[in-house]
């Protein structure tokens, strides 16, 4: 037999999904994440899965190694080489502030201290013409200083190198000769997009994590090979595609958010199967809640990601293509606490995997969202993770009692308050991706995933008024399942400000042709056949005189005059949707040219499941559950695996499965579709 295997590292658990390519049958399991060495958790999950890696035909991994190295400041000792006069770009940053009235605002501290930021004489203009030749002797002197200081990685970001990379490539060549073994990142290989501060910071990040990412991927691949792996493993990328480990090592910044995007891709594929084009994804794990919006089966990609951004802190820009996800610190392990003025808060701090929520009985005595759900009767402590993970609900009561005593209320009331505040935080995130971007949630379905997604999504979907809520099979490992449905993907961006008019059609075609040639060369160098590559064009376009752009689809064929009209129509329709107006008489211009190159990967076919069983036969027991404004209600508890296709349940009710719980409210109904999904609608 042959299997497709996906492994996704989360804040609390490492998820494992294996799909039999012949039957479509899934094998799922979880292992505790191991922050000290994440590879240990991955290998534990493989061991628990019970499938030999010799039978793996495809294996993909969602890793947290990059984002952890950045957030924990555990990357390489890094230097920066830049154009003379631009040494302090990282220090200056941007003048805009996230919170105008915050008197305690501090700028993000650069990852490269000033003593390791070096200038070199050279200069390009915005069109890529050489104004000052590169001083190669200076580069050799800088290399000598880096060697003396024990530098482990070097970032190179020169002014306007997105238009002409000649000088950066020469610097890389010199550094590789002078400093063999040192990791080098040049901005023209990371991202060819303008905005100097953002591009410089992204290149620095790439260099900073490159040694750690390379070591991790090499070590994990070696450990997998010792267990029988015969193929090249793949890494999940932040853009929703995959790349071989060897490709991922070139620009590891592209796997900064590799875990969360699997769920978005999986939700889109699920939407295609059940004929739903508009989807809001909702993924609640142990540490965070993540949401994204898919419109017309198109996953939205952004290059405006900011690491560590908060309402009062601007964070660090990363100009890498990343699925547009809003992430907040609201997961099962999010800690409930009281601020200095007596307000109850939930998150963003998390109990994580070790020690975990109070009920894990590993030493943490701070209350978490999971503890609150235990007390509310939504999670049965005897059935947590199928009864394979022992929990102590008495510890939940002891932890939440601290909140209750402060407000002089019962523990049950305090747990209800924790759940309500967490739901409110999650609702704000859901609105950010939908109503605040001009989308009507009533035209969307919600796909809920993660270990806690099915607990909270029925209440939030009801309030948001989505068409229906879909709880897929094995929701707790759905992100890993989504990774099995991805293709290879590489994004290419080229900044070139060009008027969108008939006079420039030849130039526009020339730019796209050059980008496509680079994409084909990259894939062919990694053994991907040309016939398996699909190219999708788009562009960042604006009205002349505007600052910001709108990403706009571009026809796939060689462009002509009629296509320019189509491009303008596409742009104006999107501009009106985002900003409520358009300017029909104003000229428009290309700012960034984009192509996405997909490498098709063979996937197992998703077939309807032959599930039989009546609802009355699936009832395990009756439990009392706190439904907030509805009060405490004694409800039937169903075992999901015993619910056959077509089964229908009226709320209130609880549906249990090994790694998740679905909470059905009194005014909702649930039915099981032919693929085994739980579909929740208003009764």
XYZ file of C-alpha atoms in Angstrom:
683
model
C 0.000 0.000 0.000
C 1.018 3.642 -0.465
C 0.167 6.554 1.808
C 0.179 10.338 1.770
C 1.242 11.616 5.200
C 0.967 15.087 6.730
C 2.432 16.204 10.067
C 1.542 19.599 11.553
C 3.213 21.048 14.658
C 0.850 23.073 16.851
C 1.399 24.986 20.084
C 0.098 22.081 22.161
C -0.094 18.985 19.945
C 1.597 17.663 16.824
C -1.049 16.325 14.415
C -0.587 13.344 12.116
C -2.813 12.324 9.196
C -2.130 9.474 6.760
C -4.362 8.847 3.746
C -4.446 5.495 1.971
C -4.093 6.417 -1.704
C -6.166 3.457 -2.856
C -9.099 3.580 -0.435
C -8.997 7.177 0.839
C -9.104 5.814 4.403
C -7.590 8.152 7.009
C -5.355 7.309 9.956
C -5.115 10.152 12.477
C -3.296 10.624 15.759
C -1.793 13.293 17.988
C 1.422 13.554 19.969
C 2.442 16.248 22.418
C 4.532 18.993 20.818
C 8.101 19.111 22.108
C 9.285 22.761 22.193
C 12.830 21.813 23.232
C 13.211 19.799 20.029
C 10.172 19.773 17.734
C 11.607 16.917 15.685
C 11.028 14.637 18.677
C 7.288 15.385 18.595
C 7.215 14.739 14.842
C 8.893 11.354 15.240
C 6.586 10.514 18.174
C 3.573 11.233 15.947
C 4.993 9.032 13.168
C 5.539 6.240 15.699
C 1.974 6.570 17.001
C 0.581 6.596 13.445
C 1.816 3.041 13.014
C 2.488 3.326 9.266
C 5.977 2.576 8.002
C 7.640 5.479 6.194
C 8.699 2.921 3.576
C 5.052 3.014 2.430
C 4.980 6.828 2.184
C 4.490 8.054 -1.371
C 4.287 11.679 -0.249
C 5.009 13.369 3.087
C 4.455 17.036 3.954
C 5.359 18.858 7.144
C 4.000 22.061 8.677
C 6.793 23.452 10.831
C 7.054 26.170 13.483
C 10.844 26.267 13.416
C 11.035 29.650 11.618
C 8.468 31.586 13.629
C 9.854 30.140 16.871
C 13.403 31.171 16.005
C 12.143 34.710 15.366
C 9.820 35.107 18.349
C 12.289 33.502 20.763
C 15.261 35.385 19.224
C 17.169 32.123 18.763
C 18.435 32.641 15.225
C 21.938 33.061 13.853
C 24.378 35.881 14.575
C 23.542 37.972 11.508
C 25.148 40.863 9.626
C 23.635 43.192 7.005
C 25.306 44.674 3.940
C 23.527 47.588 2.295
C 24.068 50.599 0.042
C 26.175 53.439 1.456
C 23.902 55.803 3.365
C 21.258 53.170 4.160
C 22.816 51.514 7.177
C 20.020 52.669 9.482
C 16.980 51.655 7.424
C 16.119 48.974 10.004
C 16.434 51.528 12.830
C 14.380 54.258 11.149
C 11.576 51.956 10.014
C 8.282 53.718 9.309
C 6.837 56.850 10.886
C 3.297 55.441 10.988
C 2.193 54.086 14.365
C -0.440 51.514 15.216
C -1.633 53.497 18.242
C -1.388 57.280 17.796
C -2.047 58.122 21.466
C 0.233 55.536 23.063
C 2.792 57.598 25.012
C 4.790 54.495 25.801
C 5.228 53.440 22.160
C 8.584 51.857 21.327
C 9.962 51.029 17.914
C 10.768 47.405 17.090
C 14.391 46.660 17.908
C 16.344 45.587 14.786
C 17.478 41.974 14.668
C 20.893 43.164 13.465
C 22.690 45.577 15.838
C 24.282 48.642 14.260
C 27.830 47.339 14.715
C 26.996 44.476 12.308
C 25.319 46.646 9.665
C 27.842 47.453 6.922
C 27.728 49.904 4.004
C 29.200 49.378 0.570
C 29.717 51.916 -2.226
C 27.302 51.179 -5.092
C 24.060 52.654 -6.434
C 21.237 51.736 -8.813
C 18.373 53.995 -9.844
C 14.736 52.906 -9.651
C 14.867 51.500 -13.189
C 17.951 49.381 -12.496
C 20.547 51.598 -14.206
C 23.993 51.620 -12.548
C 24.790 55.053 -11.059
C 27.785 53.997 -8.916
C 29.720 50.789 -9.649
C 30.136 48.206 -6.884
C 33.299 48.612 -4.790
C 34.348 44.961 -4.612
C 37.333 45.628 -2.347
C 34.987 46.987 0.323
C 32.975 43.772 0.173
C 36.140 41.732 0.834
C 36.986 43.970 3.811
C 33.453 43.478 5.191
C 33.834 39.720 4.783
C 37.043 39.853 6.853
C 35.252 41.775 9.626
C 32.380 39.262 9.608
C 34.816 36.386 9.937
C 36.546 38.083 12.870
C 33.202 38.708 14.635
C 31.995 35.123 14.195
C 29.039 36.071 11.988
C 26.921 33.024 11.044
C 24.628 34.543 8.390
C 24.702 37.618 6.165
C 21.786 39.510 4.609
C 22.418 41.649 1.538
C 19.861 44.298 0.588
C 20.887 47.051 -1.801
C 18.857 50.054 -2.911
C 16.632 49.295 -5.937
C 18.045 45.782 -6.343
C 14.515 44.601 -7.192
C 15.049 46.375 -10.540
C 18.599 45.092 -11.115
C 20.160 42.360 -8.981
C 23.623 42.493 -10.586
C 25.418 44.028 -7.580
C 23.745 41.759 -5.021
C 24.675 38.689 -7.022
C 28.298 39.856 -7.222
C 28.412 40.449 -3.453
C 27.032 36.960 -2.872
C 29.717 35.491 -5.132
C 32.487 37.318 -3.227
C 31.104 36.345 0.191
C 30.805 32.675 -0.769
C 34.478 32.694 -1.819
C 35.669 34.596 1.256
C 33.371 32.953 3.838
C 32.654 29.342 2.835
C 29.949 27.762 5.005
C 28.287 31.057 5.962
C 24.593 31.345 4.952
C 24.000 34.239 2.531
C 20.597 35.791 1.728
C 20.247 38.444 -0.962
C 17.013 40.403 -1.259
C 16.662 39.829 -4.996
C 16.377 36.089 -4.332
C 13.975 36.556 -1.408
C 11.532 39.085 -2.854
C 11.771 41.531 -5.760
C 9.365 44.070 -4.310
C 9.919 47.705 -3.434
C 9.644 49.436 -0.011
C 13.148 49.508 1.412
C 12.449 48.960 5.112
C 10.099 46.034 4.550
C 12.391 44.378 2.002
C 15.459 44.807 4.198
C 13.741 43.380 7.268
C 12.444 40.386 5.296
C 15.928 39.635 3.966
C 17.407 39.934 7.466
C 14.773 37.546 8.820
C 15.554 35.058 6.063
C 19.269 35.150 6.891
C 18.593 35.035 10.649
C 16.602 31.775 10.474
C 18.420 30.115 7.577
C 21.024 28.139 9.576
C 18.449 26.891 12.122
C 15.914 25.998 9.428
C 18.524 24.154 7.364
C 19.720 22.183 10.382
C 16.177 21.292 11.405
C 15.053 20.187 7.940
C 18.259 18.219 7.335
C 18.082 16.532 10.752
C 14.406 15.659 10.403
C 14.917 14.271 6.900
C 17.814 12.157 8.132
C 15.746 10.792 11.029
C 12.901 9.991 8.640
C 15.279 8.201 6.273
C 16.528 6.044 9.142
C 12.877 5.051 9.640
C 12.603 3.984 5.996
C 11.633 7.153 4.068
C 12.690 6.789 0.422
C 11.297 10.023 -1.064
C 12.062 13.741 -0.731
C 9.809 15.227 2.000
C 7.910 18.472 1.438
C 7.459 21.537 3.630
C 4.194 23.451 3.840
C 4.724 27.067 2.811
C 2.981 30.199 4.074
C 1.534 30.872 0.600
C -0.619 27.743 0.740
C 1.625 25.583 -1.416
C 4.394 23.124 -0.707
C 8.083 22.955 -1.542
C 10.650 20.213 -1.161
C 12.845 20.478 1.931
C 15.717 21.479 -0.357
C 13.665 24.294 -1.932
C 12.409 25.443 1.491
C 16.008 25.763 2.748
C 16.778 28.416 0.094
C 14.275 30.952 1.492
C 12.991 29.595 4.818
C 11.119 32.838 5.507
C 8.487 31.346 3.175
C 7.574 28.779 5.847
C 7.083 31.330 8.657
C 3.357 30.476 8.920
C 3.403 27.016 7.393
C 1.105 25.398 9.958
C -2.088 27.534 9.949
C -2.407 27.778 6.155
C -3.017 24.030 5.762
C -6.472 24.461 7.255
C -7.323 27.266 4.811
C -6.265 25.179 1.814
C -8.174 22.183 3.198
C -11.314 24.287 3.692
C -11.110 25.493 0.094
C -10.774 21.930 -1.219
C -13.655 20.826 0.999
C -15.719 23.715 -0.359
C -15.117 22.491 -3.909
C -16.276 19.001 -2.914
C -19.534 20.238 -1.322
C -20.100 22.992 -3.943
C -19.458 25.999 -1.690
C -17.371 28.864 -3.105
C -17.465 31.380 -0.243
C -15.913 30.202 3.013
C -14.829 31.671 6.340
C -12.306 29.389 8.006
C -12.170 29.219 11.791
C -9.308 27.315 13.397
C -9.013 27.215 17.200
C -6.098 25.258 18.547
C -4.408 25.136 21.907
C -2.676 28.520 21.631
C -4.423 30.691 19.024
C -7.575 31.220 17.015
C -7.061 31.800 13.293
C -9.511 32.913 10.630
C -9.329 33.574 6.902
C -11.793 34.337 4.120
C -12.068 32.513 0.802
C -14.137 34.193 -1.918
C -15.142 32.327 -5.062
C -12.741 29.495 -4.137
C -9.791 31.909 -4.202
C -7.460 31.850 -1.200
C -6.274 35.391 -0.480
C -2.516 35.995 -0.327
C -0.877 39.049 1.232
C 2.671 40.405 1.531
C 1.714 42.785 4.368
C 2.304 40.312 7.199
C 3.732 41.674 10.455
C 5.382 39.507 13.063
C 4.369 40.266 16.682
C 2.015 43.090 15.704
C -0.501 44.123 18.379
C -2.930 47.053 18.693
C -0.150 49.024 20.415
C 2.954 47.627 18.713
C 3.742 47.811 15.017
C 5.747 44.585 14.865
C 8.150 43.533 12.106
C 7.166 43.562 8.400
C 7.647 40.389 6.355
C 7.266 40.898 2.594
C 6.771 37.226 1.826
C 3.607 35.813 0.228
C 1.434 34.522 3.086
C -2.184 33.365 3.149
C -4.169 36.281 4.598
C -4.915 34.968 8.086
C -5.891 36.901 11.190
C -4.524 35.238 14.284
C -5.303 36.083 17.914
C -4.155 34.609 21.210
C -7.389 32.767 22.006
C -7.002 28.994 22.149
C -7.743 26.204 24.567
C -4.600 26.997 26.549
C -5.200 30.788 26.649
C -4.906 31.998 30.230
C -7.697 33.985 31.903
C -6.406 36.870 34.023
C -7.496 40.108 35.671
C -5.865 43.358 34.547
C -4.811 46.291 36.741
C -8.275 47.888 36.696
C -10.166 44.679 37.416
C -11.222 43.614 33.911
C -11.293 39.927 33.042
C -9.086 39.069 30.028
C -8.453 35.853 28.123
C -5.105 35.460 26.332
C -2.881 36.159 24.529
C -0.595 34.362 26.992
C -0.997 30.598 26.780
C -0.198 27.636 29.007
C 1.078 25.931 25.829
C 1.897 22.242 25.622
C 4.025 22.061 28.739
C 2.627 22.462 31.358
C -0.704 23.036 29.552
C -4.109 23.906 31.091
C -4.638 23.362 34.830
C -6.636 20.178 34.184
C -3.530 18.558 32.653
C -2.220 18.447 36.238
C 1.345 19.294 35.218
C 1.919 22.188 37.595
C 0.055 25.081 35.949
C -2.571 26.582 38.254
C -3.686 29.483 36.076
C -7.184 29.136 34.568
C -7.485 28.572 30.820
C -10.277 28.382 28.261
C -10.086 24.579 28.270
C -10.606 24.593 32.044
C -13.669 26.812 31.592
C -15.115 24.465 28.960
C -14.529 21.524 31.305
C -16.451 23.242 34.106
C -19.266 24.204 31.700
C -19.773 20.511 30.880
C -18.862 20.956 27.208
C -15.877 18.618 27.472
C -16.226 15.325 29.319
C -13.013 14.860 31.357
C -13.335 11.083 31.094
C -13.466 11.265 27.280
C -10.783 13.922 26.647
C -8.841 12.869 23.532
C -10.779 9.627 23.493
C -9.975 8.934 27.131
C -6.286 8.454 26.251
C -5.175 11.715 27.889
C -5.971 11.773 31.629
C -7.187 15.127 33.009
C -8.112 16.295 36.501
C -11.202 18.525 36.522
C -10.630 19.344 40.199
C -7.584 21.344 39.098
C -9.819 23.302 36.691
C -12.115 24.244 39.571
C -9.165 25.266 41.740
C -7.723 27.460 38.976
C -10.981 29.165 37.970
C -11.867 29.715 41.665
C -9.278 32.513 41.731
C -11.337 34.426 39.174
C -14.591 33.578 40.975
C -13.274 34.744 44.360
C -12.118 38.086 42.929
C -15.592 38.859 41.552
C -17.428 37.109 44.421
C -19.302 34.780 42.047
C -19.534 31.011 41.640
C -16.884 29.017 39.769
C -19.522 28.122 37.127
C -20.298 31.815 36.575
C -16.586 32.603 36.274
C -16.163 29.813 33.691
C -19.113 31.216 31.733
C -17.463 34.654 31.783
C -14.170 33.250 30.475
C -15.983 31.530 27.586
C -17.990 34.671 26.800
C -14.897 36.897 26.668
C -12.990 34.390 24.537
C -15.959 34.224 22.141
C -16.030 38.009 21.940
C -12.326 38.108 21.038
C -12.908 35.486 18.354
C -15.925 37.359 16.957
C -13.794 40.485 16.489
C -11.320 38.457 14.425
C -14.138 36.951 12.311
C -15.506 40.426 11.578
C -12.059 41.677 10.576
C -11.872 39.180 7.700
C -15.513 39.569 6.625
C -17.760 42.591 7.284
C -14.861 45.004 7.674
C -13.589 44.033 4.241
C -16.935 44.478 2.522
C -18.169 40.859 2.612
C -21.607 39.771 3.828
C -21.212 36.714 6.129
C -24.723 35.560 5.142
C -23.244 34.591 1.765
C -20.576 32.386 3.369
C -20.298 29.074 5.149
C -17.990 28.629 8.126
C -15.601 25.673 8.206
C -14.559 25.038 11.811
C -11.389 23.167 12.681
C -8.809 22.699 15.396
C -9.320 20.945 18.696
C -11.612 23.732 19.945
C -13.182 24.900 16.663
C -16.317 22.771 16.956
C -16.905 23.900 20.555
C -17.050 27.627 19.788
C -18.043 27.859 16.106
C -21.785 27.046 16.524
C -22.237 30.067 18.830
C -20.077 32.391 16.709
C -21.492 31.241 13.372
C -24.990 31.807 14.730
C -24.122 35.358 15.803
C -22.309 36.114 12.544
C -25.337 34.738 10.616
C -23.361 32.536 8.217
C -25.356 30.213 5.923
C -24.173 27.112 7.711
C -21.344 25.753 9.808
C -19.367 22.754 8.566
C -17.473 20.525 10.991
C -15.290 18.291 8.781
C -14.202 14.798 9.705
C -11.373 14.831 12.237
C -11.550 18.627 12.754
C -8.731 18.599 15.304
C -6.232 17.507 12.618
C -7.891 19.248 9.675
C -4.905 21.525 9.003
C -2.770 18.435 8.497
C -5.452 16.974 6.198
C -5.418 20.226 4.213
C -1.688 19.818 3.633
C -2.432 16.599 1.774
C -4.573 18.590 -0.681
C -1.940 21.155 -1.645
C 0.135 21.529 -4.788
C 3.686 22.816 -5.084
C 3.599 26.598 -5.192
C 6.083 29.408 -5.751
C 5.188 33.118 -5.900
C 7.203 35.634 -7.910
C 6.844 39.403 -7.516
C 8.512 42.130 -9.565
C 8.107 45.848 -8.845
C 7.979 47.968 -12.012
C 5.712 51.028 -12.046
C 4.122 50.997 -15.495
C 1.065 52.798 -16.891
C -1.698 50.341 -17.828
C -2.187 51.458 -21.421
C -1.873 50.038 -24.940
C 1.546 51.677 -25.418
C 3.007 49.455 -22.682
C 1.501 46.101 -23.686
C 4.795 44.837 -25.110
C 6.699 45.836 -21.946
C 4.102 44.173 -19.671
C 4.278 40.930 -21.674
C 8.074 41.063 -21.525
C 8.028 41.381 -17.704
C 5.621 38.466 -17.309
C 7.618 36.309 -19.759
C 10.804 36.854 -17.751
C 9.084 35.901 -14.486
C 7.542 32.779 -16.032
C 10.946 31.721 -17.382
C 12.428 31.983 -13.855
C 9.574 29.911 -12.422
C 9.949 27.169 -15.028
C 13.717 27.046 -14.498
C 13.311 26.721 -10.709
C 10.853 23.852 -10.974
C 12.767 22.033 -13.707
C 15.933 22.244 -11.565
C 14.009 20.336 -8.888
C 12.716 17.681 -11.263
C 9.186 19.024 -11.917
C 7.999 18.491 -15.496
C 6.895 21.515 -17.520
C 3.506 19.930 -18.282
C 2.812 19.721 -14.522
C 3.296 23.461 -14.008
C 0.383 25.923 -14.051
C 0.989 29.690 -14.156
C -1.499 32.223 -12.727
C -0.955 35.957 -13.325
C -2.018 38.927 -11.223
C -0.834 42.466 -10.549
C -0.901 45.086 -7.812
C -2.612 48.055 -9.480
C -3.574 51.560 -8.327
C -4.949 54.807 -9.661
C -2.089 57.153 -10.610
C -1.360 59.270 -7.547
C -2.497 56.692 -4.999
C -0.155 55.172 -2.421
C -1.601 51.671 -1.992
C -2.678 49.047 -4.481
C -5.343 46.419 -5.148
C -4.307 42.912 -6.168
C -6.052 42.247 -9.483
C -6.340 39.098 -11.638
C -4.687 39.260 -15.074
C -5.607 37.069 -18.094
C -3.304 34.071 -18.492
C -2.676 34.539 -22.229
C -0.304 36.976 -23.935
C -1.931 40.365 -23.332
C -3.545 42.535 -25.987
C -5.640 45.734 -26.073
C -8.850 43.940 -25.093
C -7.086 42.390 -22.083
C -6.130 45.860 -20.825
C -9.833 46.715 -20.723
C -10.532 43.499 -18.806
C -7.751 44.275 -16.316
C -9.163 47.759 -15.688
C -12.671 46.363 -15.160
C -11.320 43.797 -12.699
C -9.399 46.465 -10.811
C -12.297 48.915 -10.564
C -14.753 46.257 -9.398
C -12.356 45.230 -6.611
C -11.547 48.847 -5.736
C -15.242 49.622 -5.379
C -15.766 46.555 -3.188
C -12.895 47.474 -0.848
C -13.292 51.262 -0.773
C -16.926 51.857 -1.995
C -15.898 54.029 -4.977
C -14.150 53.986 -8.338
C -12.722 56.677 -10.645
C -13.605 55.717 -14.245
C -11.743 58.672 -15.787
C -8.501 58.303 -13.826
C -5.513 56.467 -15.354
C -4.263 53.332 -13.602
C -0.792 51.823 -13.305
C 0.883 48.525 -12.521
C 3.082 48.614 -9.416
C 3.924 44.953 -8.826
C 3.687 42.166 -11.373
C 2.857 38.798 -9.767
C 2.833 35.235 -10.977
C 2.004 32.101 -9.033
C 3.518 28.889 -10.362
C 1.778 25.692 -9.259
C 3.406 22.301 -9.609
C 0.628 19.722 -9.765
C 0.862 16.909 -7.225
C -1.133 13.698 -7.473
C -3.809 13.585 -4.780
C -6.026 10.824 -3.495
C -9.627 11.167 -4.630
C -12.105 12.167 -1.913
C -15.078 9.820 -2.150
C -18.439 9.734 -0.339
C -18.318 7.611 2.785
C -20.510 4.605 3.363
C -21.604 5.518 6.878
C -24.645 3.874 8.414
C -26.257 4.343 11.809
C -29.306 5.991 13.341
C -29.083 8.987 15.723
C -30.891 7.125 18.526
C -28.236 4.393 18.396
C -25.436 6.973 18.673
C -26.511 8.375 22.071
C -23.880 7.595 24.712
C -25.426 9.341 27.707
C -27.011 12.591 28.876
C -24.993 15.398 30.480
C -25.753 18.838 31.915
C -24.154 21.571 29.779
C -23.965 25.319 30.420
C -25.326 27.123 27.328
C -24.657 30.645 28.635
C -27.805 32.740 27.991
C -29.884 29.558 27.617
C -28.809 28.348 31.059
C -27.878 24.807 32.080
C -29.592 22.093 30.048
C -29.453 18.319 30.231
C -28.679 17.186 26.696
C -27.986 13.930 24.821
C -24.346 13.163 24.027
C -23.849 11.515 20.620
C -20.850 9.537 19.391
C -19.968 10.992 15.998
C -18.625 7.760 14.512
C -22.054 6.138 14.983
C -23.956 8.877 13.119
C -24.763 7.646 9.607
C -25.039 9.792 6.473
C -28.361 11.643 6.484
C -28.683 11.512 10.279
C -30.321 14.616 11.732
C -30.166 15.962 15.286
C -32.011 18.889 16.795
C -30.252 21.032 19.393
C -29.369 21.275 22.140
C -26.931 18.378 21.995
C -23.272 17.398 22.235
C -21.487 15.357 19.557
C -18.267 13.738 20.759
C -15.383 12.322 18.785
C -11.910 11.287 19.824
C -10.180 14.645 19.405
C -13.020 17.179 19.393
C -16.490 18.087 20.681
C -19.328 19.826 18.798
C -21.697 21.961 20.891
C -25.126 22.236 19.215
C -27.325 25.093 20.473
C -31.105 24.934 21.178
C -32.118 26.793 18.002
C -29.876 24.775 15.661
C -30.115 21.490 13.794
C -27.333 19.226 12.600
C -27.195 16.674 9.814
C -24.466 14.416 8.420
C -23.706 14.758 4.705
C -22.457 11.984 2.405
C -18.803 12.848 3.104
C -19.235 12.569 6.875
C -19.221 16.333 7.528
C -21.466 17.687 10.279
C -23.595 20.490 8.814
C -25.140 22.933 11.317
C -27.974 25.268 10.330
C -30.663 27.269 12.078
C -33.506 25.027 13.165
